[in-house]
Amino acid sequence: MKLFRLALGLFFSLAVSVSAQDVPPTPNLQSAFPSVADVIPRGAQLAEDAVKAESLLAPLSELGALKTEITAARTRQTELMQRISSLGAPADWSFDRLLEVRSTITGQMAGLKKTLDTLSLKLTEADQIRQRWNDREEFWVKWQQHLKNSQVEISKGAFTGSLATCKRVIDRAAEIAAPLVALQKDVTGLQTTLLEVQNQIDTILSSLRKQTFKKTTHSFANRDFYHQFNTDLWISVKTGIDEVQKVKWEFLSDRFWLPPLQLILAVGLALFIRHHQRRTQITEEWHFIAIHPWATGIFVAVISLSALYDNAPSIWKLGMSLLAALTAAILVSGLLTNPRKKFMVYLLAALFIITQVLHLIAFPAPLYRLYLTALCLLGIPVLLVLAKRNLHAHDGRMDAFTLALKVGAGVLLVALFAQISGYSNLSSRLIVSSVSTVFLSLFVAMTIRLGHGGIRFLLTHPLVLRHPFFYRYGDELTTRLSNILQIFIASYSLLYLLVVWGIYDSPAQAWSALMDKSTTLGETEISLHMVVLVVLVLYLAISFSWFLRAVLEAQIFPHRDFDRGVRDAIKKLLHYSIVFIGFLFAMSLAGVELKNFAVLAGAFGIGIGFGLQNIVNNFVSGIILLFERPVRVGDVVVIDDQWSTVRKIGLRSTVVETLNKSEIIVPNSELISQKVTNWTLSTSMARAVIPVGVAYGSNVAKVLSLLREAAQASKDVLETPEPSPIFTGFGDSSLNFELRVWIANADRMLVIRSQILQFIEQRFREENIEIPFPQRDLHLHLKDARLLKRLSEADTPPPAAES
């Protein structure tokens, strides 16, 4: 029996392929379990794996930091709820107050989501470890049962220790998961509370947007409007002021380094600008910041880093806004020369600051309506007076600023009547959005100018210009980067403009809403997001192609012995390859599968058969020209008896420049299929043949000597091969000669021929050698004697008359 069991165990050990790791067995397969000989080694390996698993579980049990974050979030949420309660019912809030509170809730929700993601990640890791060890425990239990069913003798403790190890790891994972689940419930509860308030605010905002053109409050002619001015109104003002003064600095606990960084950036940038004020590195775009270095430093520090504050109190946000508005007004005034424009900039900055303060203290709606009414009453005459003075300063000519002033006065007039009539939402939206739009326009113009100046400053710095790439392509790179910056800023400003006019709550929401816009063409749905991605990919492909070609031309080719034709061929093939790859990638983003290009290829083949033969012929010829290079850029060729220089070889046509600087576009197929004289294909050296004729009776030896003298007198004629004057034969009216000379540059052939001919003509005159005119002898033979007699009589004069 023992031998049978041993043989059976040996059979199982040989028949089963044992993996390196424990895997759950397949229940119906007896051969899925190892032999009894593997129990001890696998038990030792299991103990080692348990130590590793417990080391992975240890960090998951460290919840101190998460508990601190949740406690701080709960405290912030309690304070937020208390503030919301003190502001009264959300239905009575202004549109801007609703947006401000919603922004705070959104920030709080983002922090909770981050904490919840961390908890979920820890819980997922713990659950995965627990599940793996559950599978291991199940495997060991079934293995033990399998050996018992096989009547294999095993020691009692062989499986007990391993099963206890699995149980220990499983219990540890469950022990760690329990507090994680509890913390998840706490965070989810906080999110639910905030979500309820956010949904309530979203509902009110949606309702207010629909009521923009509806009467939402009492008109000034209604007595109920004046009944609102009671003691409770002034108490609410005092409460709002007191609420603002309650500043808790806990929001700086995680961003304690940010205010010093802003200070260092502001001071450092101001000192940098002052240091370069009188140097040539300050570009034209930066002249206005050179006048106000401290305003520039503060503006950049505030704008660039303020977004990094999390859950900052309203008073802190107000301070950042005031600094940004004041410094922006100072910088914009540096761009302007018109004093009326400067006055308007500072006036708008003051209105912006006052409006932000009133929003911060939750200025009651009746008082805020009076403020807007007073603003309209004072603003209309001010704008009209400024428009009149500006019109007078321009001799009665209407300019954009005058028109803007008149439009602004019209907007205030409409807002005034809307406020008096009870259309408070419309009036507030017109005034606040108009002012914000003007400020946004000024901010965009200034930011673009700063960006352009910064790019130009960096790319024209002496250290940068040492590199051949920047020295040669710096201007074009500046233009490209400036265009990208301008597109980015303009796009973001358009999104923000939708927020300013209350169409969306945030630029991100506006972006998502616009990108979801789509239309259906046949069975294909085309969304704006898809179009933007396709355009972006194609633009990046073209820009990347330009960058690589510029780097090759400036950095690589000068250090390699490549002629001009090879360089052009490499750059063109690289360009078309990158653009083609970008096109395929763009089409894949658009949802067009690559297999569909087989259909396009078939349609393209049909198009070739119906009328695209010439285009394809020229395309293939262009590829042949790039590879075979019988004609290269810079070659001097003769096409249709016109001397020309090859300027550009494209895939469809080649551009050549004639001697009179006119450009001829030659289809590539003509350069391949027809005869073309290329004077510089293998060498630029060429032979010029100058024919000369002299009168009969001239001294032939002397003529040959003068021709040789003419060749030697020209500095462009090569000595080797030497010039060759030749007597070619007897012509109808002259003795014919040819002067054959070699020149180094074929493109100067016509000039050199002219110079040599001028020298020959001068020397022939000096040596009295005649260059004859063409001579012809005319012989008439008349057989009719009577006709000859008549002609002779006609030539005889009549006799003189007698006196």
Coordinates of N, CA and C in Angstrom, one line a residue, residues 358-459:
L358 N -18.7 95.7 -2.8 CA -20.1 95.6 -2.5 C -20.5 94.1 -2.6
H359 N -20.0 93.4 -3.5 CA -20.3 92.0 -3.6 C -19.7 91.2 -2.4
L360 N -18.6 91.6 -2.0 CA -17.9 90.9 -0.9 C -18.8 91.0 0.4
I361 N -19.3 92.2 0.7 CA -20.0 92.4 2.0 C -21.5 92.1 1.8
A362 N -21.8 91.5 0.7 CA -23.2 91.1 0.4 C -24.2 92.3 0.5
F363 N -23.8 93.3 -0.2 CA -24.6 94.5 -0.2 C -26.1 94.2 -0.5
P364 N -27.0 94.6 0.3 CA -28.4 94.2 0.1 C -28.9 94.7 -1.3
A365 N -29.8 94.0 -1.8 CA -30.3 94.2 -3.2 C -30.9 95.6 -3.4
P366 N -31.7 96.1 -2.4 CA -32.3 97.5 -2.7 C -31.2 98.6 -2.7
L367 N -30.2 98.5 -1.8 CA -29.1 99.4 -1.8 C -28.2 99.3 -3.1
Y368 N -28.1 98.0 -3.5 CA -27.3 97.8 -4.7 C -28.0 98.3 -5.9
R369 N -29.3 98.3 -6.0 CA -30.0 98.9 -7.1 C -29.8 100.4 -7.1
L370 N -29.8 101.0 -5.9 CA -29.6 102.5 -5.9 C -28.2 102.8 -6.3
Y371 N -27.2 102.0 -6.0 CA -25.8 102.2 -6.4 C -25.8 102.1 -8.0
L372 N -26.4 101.1 -8.6 CA -26.4 101.0 -10.0 C -27.1 102.2 -10.7
T373 N -28.2 102.6 -10.1 CA -28.9 103.8 -10.6 C -28.0 105.1 -10.6
A374 N -27.4 105.3 -9.5 CA -26.5 106.4 -9.4 C -25.3 106.3 -10.4
L375 N -24.8 105.1 -10.5 CA -23.8 104.9 -11.5 C -24.2 105.3 -12.9
C376 N -25.4 104.9 -13.3 CA -26.0 105.3 -14.6 C -26.2 106.8 -14.7
L377 N -26.7 107.4 -13.7 CA -27.0 108.8 -13.8 C -25.7 109.6 -13.9
L378 N -24.7 109.2 -13.3 CA -23.4 109.9 -13.3 C -22.6 109.5 -14.6
G379 N -22.7 108.3 -15.0 CA -21.9 107.8 -16.1 C -22.3 108.3 -17.4
I380 N -23.6 108.4 -17.6 CA -24.1 108.9 -19.0 C -23.6 110.2 -19.4
P381 N -23.7 111.3 -18.5 CA -23.1 112.6 -18.9 C -21.6 112.5 -19.0
V382 N -20.9 111.8 -18.2 CA -19.5 111.7 -18.2 C -19.0 111.1 -19.6
L383 N -19.6 110.0 -20.0 CA -19.3 109.4 -21.3 C -19.6 110.3 -22.4
L384 N -20.7 111.0 -22.4 CA -21.1 111.9 -23.5 C -20.1 113.0 -23.6
V385 N -19.7 113.6 -22.5 CA -18.8 114.7 -22.5 C -17.4 114.2 -23.0
L386 N -16.9 113.1 -22.6 CA -15.7 112.5 -23.1 C -15.8 112.3 -24.6
A387 N -16.9 111.8 -25.1 CA -17.0 111.5 -26.5 C -17.0 112.8 -27.3
K388 N -17.7 113.9 -26.7 CA -17.7 115.2 -27.4 C -16.2 115.7 -27.5
R389 N -15.5 115.7 -26.4 CA -14.1 116.2 -26.4 C -13.2 115.4 -27.3
N390 N -13.4 114.1 -27.3 CA -12.5 113.3 -28.2 C -12.8 113.5 -29.6
L391 N -14.1 113.7 -29.9 CA -14.5 114.1 -31.3 C -13.9 115.4 -31.8
H392 N -13.9 116.4 -30.8 CA -13.4 117.7 -31.1 C -11.9 117.6 -31.3
A393 N -11.2 116.7 -30.5 CA -9.7 116.6 -30.7 C -9.3 116.0 -32.0
H394 N -10.3 115.2 -32.6 CA -10.0 114.6 -33.9 C -10.6 115.3 -35.0
D395 N -10.9 116.6 -34.8 CA -11.4 117.4 -35.9 C -12.8 116.9 -36.4
G396 N -13.6 116.4 -35.5 CA -14.9 115.9 -36.0 C -14.9 114.5 -36.6
R397 N -13.8 113.8 -36.6 CA -13.7 112.5 -37.2 C -14.1 111.4 -36.1
M398 N -15.0 110.5 -36.5 CA -15.4 109.5 -35.5 C -14.4 108.4 -35.5
D399 N -13.8 108.1 -34.3 CA -12.9 107.0 -34.2 C -13.5 105.9 -33.3
A400 N -12.8 104.8 -33.1 CA -13.3 103.7 -32.3 C -13.6 104.1 -30.9
F401 N -12.7 104.9 -30.3 CA -12.9 105.3 -28.9 C -14.2 106.1 -28.7
T402 N -14.4 107.1 -29.6 CA -15.6 107.9 -29.5 C -16.8 107.0 -29.7
L403 N -16.8 106.1 -30.6 CA -17.9 105.2 -30.8 C -18.2 104.4 -29.6
A404 N -17.1 103.9 -28.9 CA -17.2 103.1 -27.7 C -17.8 103.9 -26.6
L405 N -17.4 105.1 -26.5 CA -18.0 106.0 -25.4 C -19.5 106.2 -25.6
K406 N -19.9 106.4 -26.9 CA -21.4 106.6 -27.1 C -22.1 105.3 -26.9
V407 N -21.5 104.2 -27.3 CA -22.2 102.9 -27.0 C -22.3 102.6 -25.5
G408 N -21.3 103.0 -24.8 CA -21.3 102.9 -23.3 C -22.4 103.7 -22.7
A409 N -22.6 104.9 -23.2 CA -23.6 105.8 -22.7 C -25.0 105.2 -23.0
G410 N -25.1 104.6 -24.2 CA -26.4 104.0 -24.6 C -26.7 102.8 -23.7
V411 N -25.7 102.0 -23.4 CA -25.9 100.8 -22.5 C -26.3 101.3 -21.1
L412 N -25.7 102.3 -20.6 CA -26.1 102.9 -19.2 C -27.5 103.4 -19.3
L413 N -27.9 104.0 -20.4 CA -29.2 104.5 -20.5 C -30.3 103.4 -20.4
V414 N -30.0 102.3 -21.2 CA -30.9 101.2 -21.1 C -30.9 100.6 -19.8
A415 N -29.7 100.5 -19.1 CA -29.7 99.9 -17.8 C -30.4 100.8 -16.8
L416 N -30.4 102.1 -17.0 CA -31.1 103.0 -16.0 C -32.6 102.8 -16.1
F417 N -33.1 102.7 -17.3 CA -34.6 102.5 -17.5 C -35.0 101.1 -17.0
A418 N -34.1 100.1 -17.2 CA -34.4 98.8 -16.8 C -34.4 98.7 -15.3
Q419 N -33.5 99.4 -14.6 CA -33.5 99.4 -13.1 C -34.7 100.1 -12.6
I420 N -35.0 101.3 -13.1 CA -36.2 102.0 -12.6 C -37.5 101.2 -12.8
S421 N -37.6 100.4 -13.9 CA -38.8 99.7 -14.2 C -38.9 98.4 -13.5
G422 N -37.8 98.0 -12.8 CA -37.9 96.7 -12.0 C -37.2 95.6 -12.7
Y423 N -36.6 95.8 -13.8 CA -35.8 94.7 -14.5 C -34.4 94.7 -13.9
S424 N -34.3 94.3 -12.7 CA -33.0 94.5 -12.0 C -31.9 93.6 -12.5
N425 N -32.3 92.3 -12.9 CA -31.3 91.4 -13.4 C -30.7 91.9 -14.7
L426 N -31.6 92.4 -15.6 CA -31.1 92.9 -16.9 C -30.2 94.1 -16.7
S427 N -30.6 95.0 -15.8 CA -29.7 96.2 -15.5 C -28.4 95.8 -15.0
S428 N -28.4 95.0 -14.0 CA -27.1 94.6 -13.3 C -26.2 93.8 -14.4
R429 N -26.8 93.0 -15.2 CA -26.0 92.2 -16.1 C -25.4 93.1 -17.2
L430 N -26.2 94.1 -17.6 CA -25.6 95.0 -18.7 C -24.4 95.8 -18.1
I431 N -24.6 96.4 -16.9 CA -23.5 97.2 -16.4 C -22.3 96.4 -16.0
V432 N -22.5 95.3 -15.2 CA -21.3 94.6 -14.7 C -20.6 93.9 -15.9
S433 N -21.4 93.3 -16.8 CA -20.8 92.6 -17.9 C -20.1 93.5 -18.9
S434 N -20.6 94.7 -19.1 CA -20.0 95.6 -20.0 C -18.7 96.1 -19.4
V435 N -18.6 96.4 -18.1 CA -17.4 96.8 -17.5 C -16.4 95.7 -17.5
S436 N -16.8 94.5 -17.2 CA -15.9 93.3 -17.2 C -15.4 93.0 -18.6
T437 N -16.2 93.3 -19.6 CA -15.8 93.0 -21.0 C -14.7 94.0 -21.4
V438 N -14.9 95.3 -21.0 CA -13.8 96.3 -21.3 C -12.5 95.9 -20.6
F439 N -12.6 95.5 -19.3 CA -11.4 95.1 -18.6 C -10.8 93.9 -19.2
L440 N -11.6 92.9 -19.6 CA -11.1 91.7 -20.2 C -10.4 92.0 -21.5
S441 N -10.9 93.0 -22.3 CA -10.2 93.3 -23.6 C -8.9 94.0 -23.3
L442 N -8.9 94.9 -22.3 CA -7.6 95.5 -22.0 C -6.6 94.5 -21.5
F443 N -7.1 93.6 -20.6 CA -6.2 92.6 -20.1 C -5.6 91.7 -21.2
V444 N -6.5 91.3 -22.1 CA -6.0 90.4 -23.2 C -5.0 91.2 -24.1
A445 N -5.3 92.4 -24.4 CA -4.3 93.2 -25.2 C -3.0 93.3 -24.5
M446 N -3.0 93.6 -23.2 CA -1.8 93.7 -22.4 C -1.0 92.4 -22.3
T447 N -1.8 91.3 -22.1 CA -1.1 90.0 -21.9 C -0.5 89.6 -23.2
I448 N -1.1 89.8 -24.3 CA -0.5 89.5 -25.6 C 0.7 90.3 -25.9
R449 N 0.7 91.5 -25.5 CA 1.8 92.4 -25.7 C 3.0 92.0 -24.8
L450 N 2.7 91.6 -23.6 CA 3.7 91.1 -22.7 C 4.3 89.8 -23.2
G451 N 3.4 88.9 -23.7 CA 3.9 87.6 -24.2 C 4.8 87.8 -25.4
H452 N 4.4 88.6 -26.4 CA 5.2 88.9 -27.5 C 6.5 89.5 -27.2
G453 N 6.5 90.4 -26.2 CA 7.8 91.0 -25.8 C 8.7 90.0 -25.1
G454 N 8.1 89.1 -24.3 CA 8.9 88.1 -23.6 C 9.5 87.1 -24.6
I455 N 8.7 86.7 -25.6 CA 9.3 85.8 -26.6 C 10.4 86.4 -27.3
R456 N 10.2 87.6 -27.8 CA 11.2 88.3 -28.6 C 12.5 88.6 -27.7
F457 N 12.2 88.9 -26.4 CA 13.4 89.2 -25.5 C 14.2 87.9 -25.4
L458 N 13.6 86.8 -25.2 CA 14.4 85.5 -25.0 C 15.1 85.1 -26.3
L459 N 14.4 85.2 -27.4 CA 15.0 84.7 -28.7 C 16.0 85.7 -29.3

